[in-house]
Coordinates of C-alpha atoms in Angstrom, one line a residue:
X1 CA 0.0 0.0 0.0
X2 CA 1.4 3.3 -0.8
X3 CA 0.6 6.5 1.0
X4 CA -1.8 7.6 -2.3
X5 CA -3.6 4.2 -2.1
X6 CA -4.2 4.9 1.4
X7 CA -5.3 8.4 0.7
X8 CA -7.3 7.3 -2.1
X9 CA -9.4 5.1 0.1
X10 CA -10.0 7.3 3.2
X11 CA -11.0 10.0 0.3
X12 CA -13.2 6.8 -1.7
X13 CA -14.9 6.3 2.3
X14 CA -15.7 10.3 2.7
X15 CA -17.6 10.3 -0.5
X16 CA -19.1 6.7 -0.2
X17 CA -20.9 6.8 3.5
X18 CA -22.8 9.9 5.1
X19 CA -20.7 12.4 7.0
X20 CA -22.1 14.3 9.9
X21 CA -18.8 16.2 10.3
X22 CA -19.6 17.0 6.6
X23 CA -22.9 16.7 5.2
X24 CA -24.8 17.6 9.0
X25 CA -28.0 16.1 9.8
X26 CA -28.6 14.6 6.4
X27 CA -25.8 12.1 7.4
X28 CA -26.9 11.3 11.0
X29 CA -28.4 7.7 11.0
X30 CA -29.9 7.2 14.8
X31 CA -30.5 3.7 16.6
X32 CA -28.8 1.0 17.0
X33 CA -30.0 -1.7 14.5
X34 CA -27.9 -1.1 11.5
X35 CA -24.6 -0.5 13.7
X36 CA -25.5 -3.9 15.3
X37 CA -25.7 -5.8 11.9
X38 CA -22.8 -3.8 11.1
X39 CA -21.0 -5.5 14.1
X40 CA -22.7 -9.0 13.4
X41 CA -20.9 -9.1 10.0
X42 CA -17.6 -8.3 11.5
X43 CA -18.0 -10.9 14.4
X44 CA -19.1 -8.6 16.8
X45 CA -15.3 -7.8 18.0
X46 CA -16.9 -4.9 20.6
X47 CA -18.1 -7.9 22.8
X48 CA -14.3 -8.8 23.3
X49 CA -13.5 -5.3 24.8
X50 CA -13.2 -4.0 28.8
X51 CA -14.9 -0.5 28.1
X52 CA -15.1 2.7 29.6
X53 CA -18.4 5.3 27.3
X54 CA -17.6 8.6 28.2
X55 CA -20.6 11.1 26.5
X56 CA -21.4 14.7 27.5
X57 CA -21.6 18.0 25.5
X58 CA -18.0 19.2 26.3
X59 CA -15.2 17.7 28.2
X60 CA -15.7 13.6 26.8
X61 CA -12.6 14.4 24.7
X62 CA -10.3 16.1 26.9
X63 CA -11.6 13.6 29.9
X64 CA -11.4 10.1 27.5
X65 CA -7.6 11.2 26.7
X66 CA -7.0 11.7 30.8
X67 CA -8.1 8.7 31.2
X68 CA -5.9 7.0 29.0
X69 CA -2.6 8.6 30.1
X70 CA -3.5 7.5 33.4
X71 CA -4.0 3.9 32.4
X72 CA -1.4 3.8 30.2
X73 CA 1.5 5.4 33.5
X74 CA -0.5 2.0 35.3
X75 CA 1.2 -0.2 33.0
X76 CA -2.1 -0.9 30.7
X77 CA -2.3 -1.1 26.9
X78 CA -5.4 1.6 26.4
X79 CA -7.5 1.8 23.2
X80 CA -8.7 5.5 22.5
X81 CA -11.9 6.0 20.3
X82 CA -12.4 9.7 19.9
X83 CA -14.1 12.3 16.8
X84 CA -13.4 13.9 15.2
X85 CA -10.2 13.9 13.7
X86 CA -8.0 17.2 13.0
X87 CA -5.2 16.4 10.6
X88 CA -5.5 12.7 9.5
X89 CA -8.2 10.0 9.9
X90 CA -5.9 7.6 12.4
X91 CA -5.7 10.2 15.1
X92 CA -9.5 8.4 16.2
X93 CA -8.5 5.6 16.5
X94 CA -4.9 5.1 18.9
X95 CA -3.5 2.3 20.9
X96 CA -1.2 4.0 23.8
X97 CA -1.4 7.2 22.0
X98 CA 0.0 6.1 18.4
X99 CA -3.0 6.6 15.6
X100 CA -4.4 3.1 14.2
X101 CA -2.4 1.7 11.7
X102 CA -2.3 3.2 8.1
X103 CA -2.1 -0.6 6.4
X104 CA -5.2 -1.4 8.7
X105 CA -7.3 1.3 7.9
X106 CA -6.9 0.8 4.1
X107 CA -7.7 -3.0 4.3
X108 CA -10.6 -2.3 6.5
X109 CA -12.0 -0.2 3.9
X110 CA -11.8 -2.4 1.1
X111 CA -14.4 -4.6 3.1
X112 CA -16.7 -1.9 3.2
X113 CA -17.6 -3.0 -0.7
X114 CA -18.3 -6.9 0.7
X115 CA -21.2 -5.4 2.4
X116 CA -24.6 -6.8 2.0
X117 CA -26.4 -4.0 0.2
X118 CA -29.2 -3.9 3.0
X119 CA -26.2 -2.3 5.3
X120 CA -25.3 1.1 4.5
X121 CA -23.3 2.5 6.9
X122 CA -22.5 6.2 7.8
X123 CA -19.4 7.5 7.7
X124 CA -19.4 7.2 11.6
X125 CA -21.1 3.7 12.2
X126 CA -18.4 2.3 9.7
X127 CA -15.6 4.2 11.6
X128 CA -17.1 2.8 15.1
X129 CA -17.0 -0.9 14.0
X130 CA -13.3 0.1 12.6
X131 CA -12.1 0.9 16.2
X132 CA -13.8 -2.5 17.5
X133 CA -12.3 -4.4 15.2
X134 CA -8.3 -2.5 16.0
X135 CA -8.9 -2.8 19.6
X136 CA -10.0 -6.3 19.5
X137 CA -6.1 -7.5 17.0
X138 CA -4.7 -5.1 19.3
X139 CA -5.7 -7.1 22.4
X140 CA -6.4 -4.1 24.5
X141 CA -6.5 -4.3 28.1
X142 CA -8.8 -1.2 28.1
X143 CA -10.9 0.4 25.1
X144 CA -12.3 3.8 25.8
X145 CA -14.7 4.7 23.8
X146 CA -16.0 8.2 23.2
X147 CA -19.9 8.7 22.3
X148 CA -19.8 10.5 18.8
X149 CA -23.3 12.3 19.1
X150 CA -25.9 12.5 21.6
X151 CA -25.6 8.8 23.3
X152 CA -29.1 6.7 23.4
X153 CA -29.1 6.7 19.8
X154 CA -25.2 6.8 19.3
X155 CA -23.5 3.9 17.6
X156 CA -21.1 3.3 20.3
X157 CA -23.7 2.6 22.6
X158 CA -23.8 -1.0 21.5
X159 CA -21.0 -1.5 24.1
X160 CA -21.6 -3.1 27.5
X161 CA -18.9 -0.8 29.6
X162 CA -17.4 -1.2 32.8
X163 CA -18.0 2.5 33.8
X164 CA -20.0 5.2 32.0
X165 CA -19.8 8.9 32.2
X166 CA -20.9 11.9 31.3
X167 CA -19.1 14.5 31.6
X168 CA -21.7 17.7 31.0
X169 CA -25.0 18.5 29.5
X170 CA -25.6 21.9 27.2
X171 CA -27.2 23.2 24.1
X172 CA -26.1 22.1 21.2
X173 CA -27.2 19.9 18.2
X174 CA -30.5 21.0 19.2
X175 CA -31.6 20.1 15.3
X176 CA -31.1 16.7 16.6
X177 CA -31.1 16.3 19.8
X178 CA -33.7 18.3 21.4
X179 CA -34.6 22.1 22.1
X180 CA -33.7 22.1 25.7
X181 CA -31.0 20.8 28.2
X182 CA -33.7 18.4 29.7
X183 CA -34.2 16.4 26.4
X184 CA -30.8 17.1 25.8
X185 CA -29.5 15.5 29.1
X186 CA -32.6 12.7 28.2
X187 CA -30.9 11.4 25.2
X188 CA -27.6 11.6 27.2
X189 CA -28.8 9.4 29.7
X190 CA -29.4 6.6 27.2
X191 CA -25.4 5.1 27.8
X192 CA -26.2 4.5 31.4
X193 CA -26.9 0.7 31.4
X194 CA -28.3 -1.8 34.0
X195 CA -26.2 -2.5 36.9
X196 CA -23.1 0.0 35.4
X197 CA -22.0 2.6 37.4
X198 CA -22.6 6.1 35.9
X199 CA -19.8 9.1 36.6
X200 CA -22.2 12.8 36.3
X201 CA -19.7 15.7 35.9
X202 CA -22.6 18.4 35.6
X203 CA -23.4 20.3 38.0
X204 CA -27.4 21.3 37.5
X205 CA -29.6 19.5 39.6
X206 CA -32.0 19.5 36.9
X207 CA -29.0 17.4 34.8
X208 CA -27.9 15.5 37.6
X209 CA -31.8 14.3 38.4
X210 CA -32.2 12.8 34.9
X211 CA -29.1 11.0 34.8
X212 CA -30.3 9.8 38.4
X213 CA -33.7 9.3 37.7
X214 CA -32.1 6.8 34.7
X215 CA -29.4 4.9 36.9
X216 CA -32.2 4.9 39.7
X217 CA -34.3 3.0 36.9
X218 CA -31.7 0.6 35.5
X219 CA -30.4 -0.1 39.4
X220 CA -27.2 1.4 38.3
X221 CA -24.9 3.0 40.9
X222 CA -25.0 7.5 40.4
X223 CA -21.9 9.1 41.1
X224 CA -21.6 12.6 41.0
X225 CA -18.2 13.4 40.2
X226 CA -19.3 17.2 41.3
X227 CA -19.0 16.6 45.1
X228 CA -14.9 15.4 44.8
X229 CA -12.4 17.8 46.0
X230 CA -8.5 17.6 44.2
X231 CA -6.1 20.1 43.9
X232 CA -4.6 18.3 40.9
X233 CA -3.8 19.5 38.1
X234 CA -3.4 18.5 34.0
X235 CA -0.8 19.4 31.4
X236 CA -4.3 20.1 29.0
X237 CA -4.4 23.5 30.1
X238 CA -8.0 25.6 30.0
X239 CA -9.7 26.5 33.4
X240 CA -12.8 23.9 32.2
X241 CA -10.6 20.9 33.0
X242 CA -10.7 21.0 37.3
X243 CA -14.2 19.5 36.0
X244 CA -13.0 16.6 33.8
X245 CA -10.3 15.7 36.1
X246 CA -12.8 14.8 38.8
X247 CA -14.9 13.1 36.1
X248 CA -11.5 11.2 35.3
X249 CA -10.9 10.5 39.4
X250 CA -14.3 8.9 40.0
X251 CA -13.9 6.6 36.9
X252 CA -10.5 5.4 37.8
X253 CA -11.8 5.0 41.2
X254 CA -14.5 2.5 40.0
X255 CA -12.0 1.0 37.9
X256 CA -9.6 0.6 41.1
X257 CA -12.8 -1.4 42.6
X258 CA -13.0 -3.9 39.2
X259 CA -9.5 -4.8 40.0
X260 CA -7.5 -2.6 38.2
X261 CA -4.1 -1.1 39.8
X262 CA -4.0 2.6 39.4
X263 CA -1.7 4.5 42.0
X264 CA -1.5 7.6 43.1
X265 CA 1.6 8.4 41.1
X266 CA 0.1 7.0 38.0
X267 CA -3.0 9.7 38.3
X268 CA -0.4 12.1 38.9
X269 CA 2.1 11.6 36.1
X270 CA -1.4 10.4 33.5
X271 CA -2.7 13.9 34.0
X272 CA 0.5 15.6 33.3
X273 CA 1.5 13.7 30.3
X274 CA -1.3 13.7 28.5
X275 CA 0.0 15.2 25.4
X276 CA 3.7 13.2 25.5
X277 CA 1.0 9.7 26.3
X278 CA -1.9 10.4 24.0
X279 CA -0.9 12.9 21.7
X280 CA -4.2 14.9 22.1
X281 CA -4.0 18.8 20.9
X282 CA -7.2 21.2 20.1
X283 CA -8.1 22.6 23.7
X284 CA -6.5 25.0 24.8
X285 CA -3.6 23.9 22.9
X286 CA -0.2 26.4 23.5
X287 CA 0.9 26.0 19.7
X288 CA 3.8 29.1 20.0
X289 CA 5.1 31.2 23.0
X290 CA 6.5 34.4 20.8
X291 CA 3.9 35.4 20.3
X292 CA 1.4 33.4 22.4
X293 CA -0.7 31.7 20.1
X294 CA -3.1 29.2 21.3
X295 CA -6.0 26.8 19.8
X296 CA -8.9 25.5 20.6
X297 CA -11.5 23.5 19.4
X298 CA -14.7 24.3 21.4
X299 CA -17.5 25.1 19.4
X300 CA -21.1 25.3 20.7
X301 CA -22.3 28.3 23.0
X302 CA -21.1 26.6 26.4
X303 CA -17.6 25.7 25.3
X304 CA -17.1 29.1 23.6
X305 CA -18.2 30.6 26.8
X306 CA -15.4 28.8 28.8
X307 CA -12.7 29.8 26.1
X308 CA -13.6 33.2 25.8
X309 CA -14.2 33.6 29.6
X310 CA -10.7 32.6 29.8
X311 CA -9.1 35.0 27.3
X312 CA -11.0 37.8 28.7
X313 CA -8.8 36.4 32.2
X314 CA -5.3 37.5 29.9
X315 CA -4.5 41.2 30.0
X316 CA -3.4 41.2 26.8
X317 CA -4.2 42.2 23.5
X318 CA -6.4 39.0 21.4
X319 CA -5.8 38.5 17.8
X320 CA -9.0 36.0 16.9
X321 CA -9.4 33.9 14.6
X322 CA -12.9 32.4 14.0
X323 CA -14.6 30.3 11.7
X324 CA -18.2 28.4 11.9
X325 CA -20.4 25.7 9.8
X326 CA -23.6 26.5 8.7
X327 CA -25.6 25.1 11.8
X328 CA -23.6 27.4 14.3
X329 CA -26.2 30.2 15.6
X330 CA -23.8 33.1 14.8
X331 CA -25.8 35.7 16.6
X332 CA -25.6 33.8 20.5
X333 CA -21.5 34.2 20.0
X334 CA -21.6 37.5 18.8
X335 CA -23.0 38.1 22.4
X336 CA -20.0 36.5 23.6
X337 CA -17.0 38.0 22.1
X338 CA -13.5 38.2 24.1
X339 CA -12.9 42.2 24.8
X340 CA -9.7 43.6 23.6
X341 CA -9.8 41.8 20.7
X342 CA -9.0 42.4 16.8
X343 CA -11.1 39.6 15.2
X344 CA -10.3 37.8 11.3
X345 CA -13.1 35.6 10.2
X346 CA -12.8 32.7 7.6
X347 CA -14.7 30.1 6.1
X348 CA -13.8 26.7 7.0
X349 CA -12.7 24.7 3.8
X350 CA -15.3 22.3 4.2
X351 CA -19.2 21.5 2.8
X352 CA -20.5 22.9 5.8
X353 CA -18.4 25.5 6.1
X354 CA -20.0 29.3 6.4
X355 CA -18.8 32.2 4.5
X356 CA -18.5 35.4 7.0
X357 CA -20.4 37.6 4.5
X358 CA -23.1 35.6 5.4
X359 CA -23.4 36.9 9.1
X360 CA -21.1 40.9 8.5
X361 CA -24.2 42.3 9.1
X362 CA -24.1 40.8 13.0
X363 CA -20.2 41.7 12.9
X364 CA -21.3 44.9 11.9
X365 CA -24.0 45.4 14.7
X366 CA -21.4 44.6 17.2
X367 CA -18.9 47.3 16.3
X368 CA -16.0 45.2 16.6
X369 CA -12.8 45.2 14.7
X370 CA -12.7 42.5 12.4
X371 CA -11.5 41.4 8.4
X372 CA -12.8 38.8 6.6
X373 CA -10.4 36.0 4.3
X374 CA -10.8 33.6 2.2
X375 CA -8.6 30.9 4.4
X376 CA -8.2 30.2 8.1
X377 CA -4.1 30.3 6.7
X378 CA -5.1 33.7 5.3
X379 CA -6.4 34.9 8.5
X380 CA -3.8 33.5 10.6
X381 CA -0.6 35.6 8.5
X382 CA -2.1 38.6 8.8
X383 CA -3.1 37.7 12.6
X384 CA 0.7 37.0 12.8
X385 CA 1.8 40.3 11.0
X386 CA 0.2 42.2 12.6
X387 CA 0.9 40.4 16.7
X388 CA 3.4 41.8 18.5
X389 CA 5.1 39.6 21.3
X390 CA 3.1 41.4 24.0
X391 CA -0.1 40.1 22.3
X392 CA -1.5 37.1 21.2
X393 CA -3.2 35.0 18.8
X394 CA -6.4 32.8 19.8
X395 CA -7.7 29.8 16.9
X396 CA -10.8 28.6 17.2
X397 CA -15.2 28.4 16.5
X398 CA -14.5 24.9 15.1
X399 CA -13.0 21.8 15.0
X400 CA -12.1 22.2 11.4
X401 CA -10.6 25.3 11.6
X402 CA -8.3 24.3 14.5
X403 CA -7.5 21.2 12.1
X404 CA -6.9 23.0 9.1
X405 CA -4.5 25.6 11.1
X406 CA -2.5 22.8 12.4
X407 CA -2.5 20.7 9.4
X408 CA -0.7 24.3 7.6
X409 CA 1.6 24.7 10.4
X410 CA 1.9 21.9 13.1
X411 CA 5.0 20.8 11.2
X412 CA 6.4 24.0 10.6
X413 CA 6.6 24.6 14.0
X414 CA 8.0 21.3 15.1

């Protein structure tokens, strides 16, 4: 296999099966029934697999990639399921933080056209049975498994975990998953499974009650993750993550009474060498120090909140870039806007991608300073021209335009 065959087919699967990431709702296929034929045709490798679900709004991939640098300073060889990707299509799917293999991925594909015709996969249900199916030849001690959308309906909740958590509940995919937190934390709920001990990192009672009222209903033990003290601290900087380390505390402590050996010191060095163990990047990622440049990938109105709430923390100067898809509601984050800012606006290069011109009139309204380009790249050289060492640089409104910044420059910089 060549690196062009391989790109070839990873192109050949974009195109073939329905894309959420891409195509948006059109592409979302909920329940389970076709993701567990899917799995039936493989041999149902996801029944081999020790799993953790982690689910929530914001915070499941920050607090999944905690998780595994702890487990993998205990000694363990961890499975990562996370989505979506930023640069290249293996980063979802790691083994001890080294992205699924190339050769794998391409033969896996090629399987896709031995399909019965009755299964039709999206783009995510085929990527889900892909991760089973690595994990299982991989012969992981651990698979953790991060819900892709919403969670009762999810493909991934075909599992049977060990531990399930969610890590917060908030607006977003509303087109999909409901107009208000309460449905929203309803269809949430749907990974908590009989008898399996649910981690809640939310901290509204009306949240916490649901996922309650559903362990309460499926005799599964509630653990509010909210009531834990720690003082420790994670190399994934942003102040969000004192919440996913105590989601990432209770689970190992559940884990600890399954029988696995986690120390203290393992916790301690896991949550500090989370990049170095995983390799995860995109929150509050610290790509440059002269000048201070930082990504991140948080994207609906809650996790734009938290980002912003944090810039407006830094007496300094913001250079911002931004970009958003066409189902972001543009006029909530105008609301929201870091102060002291100059802002450049581009269109993420992909389908979904929205062209600023579309919403001036709102950047107009706001009276900011802002200038619109063609390219997230575009935006980020004149960002950098114009940045002096005692300002900054912030990336961010979208996964893809944190992805398409670091796929431009990652290297570079390295």
């Amino acid at each position: 296999m060549t690196q062009e065959q391989y790109q070839e087919a990873v192109d050949w699967l974009f195109v073939q099966a329905p894309n959420y990431q891409i195509d948006g709702q059109k592409a979302y296929k909920p329940g389970l029934d076709n993701i567990r034929r899917l799995c039936d045709f493989f041999g149902n490798p996801q029944e081999t697999l020790p799993c953790i679900h982690i689910g929530g709004t914001n915070g499941k991939g920050s607090s999944s990639n905690m998780l595994a640098s702890v487990l993998q300073e205990a000694g363990y060889k961890v499975g990562l399921y996370n989505s979506p990707h930023l640069i290249d299509f293996t980063e979802r799917i790691k083994v001890n933080g080294a992205n699924c293999d190339q050769e794998f991925v391409f033969s896996f594909i090629q399987k896709l056209k031995e399909l019965p015709k009755d299964i039709y996969p999206s783009f995510f249900e085929f990527t889900t049975i892909m991760a089973f199916e690595y994990f299982h030849r991989q012969q992981v001690d651990i698979a953790i498994i991060e819900v892709g959308l919403g969670g009762r309906l999810d493909s991934t909740n075909i599992i049977k975990p060990l531990v399930s958590a969610i890590t917060n509940v908030q607006l977003d995919h509303q087109n999909i998953l409901g107009d208000t937190i309460e449905e929203i934390a309803t269809e949430k709920a749907g990974i908590v499974k009989p008898g399996i001990p649910v981690i809640s990192g939310d901290e509204k009672e009306t949240v916490k009650n649901i996922i309650r009222s559903k362990a309460d209903q499926e005799s599964a033990p509630f653990i509010d993750a909210t009531l834990s003290q720690t003082s420790l601290k994670s190399d994934l900087k942003g102040n969000y993550q004192e919440k996913n380390i105590k989601v990432v505390l209770n689970i190992i402590e559940e884990l600890r009474k399954l029988g696995f050996t986690v120390s203290v010191e393992n916790v301690e060095a896991g949550l500090l060498n989370v990049h170095q163990n995983t390799g995860f990047i995109g929150r509050w990622f610290e790509f440059s120090k002269n000048p201070l440049t930082i990504c991140d990938t948080g994207h609906n109105q809650a996790g734009l909140e938290y980002v912003f709430a944090q810039l407006n923390s830094m007496d300094r100067h913001k250079h911002v870039i931004l970009g958003f898809v066409n189902d972001k509601k543009i006029d909530e984050v105008m609301k929201i806007l870091p102060v002291n800012a100059t802002f450049y606006f581009a269109k993420p290069a992909i389908q979904r991608g929205r062209p600023p011109q579309e919403y001036e009139d709102l950047l107009i309204g706001e009276k900011i300073s802002y200038k619109i380009f063609n390219s997230v790249q575009e935006a980020y050289l004149s960002a950098k021209e114009e940045c002096t060492n005692a300002e900054m640089i912030f990336i961010g409104g979208s996964n893809f335009v944190v992805g398409e910044f670091l796929e431009k420059n990652l290297e570079i910089s390295e």
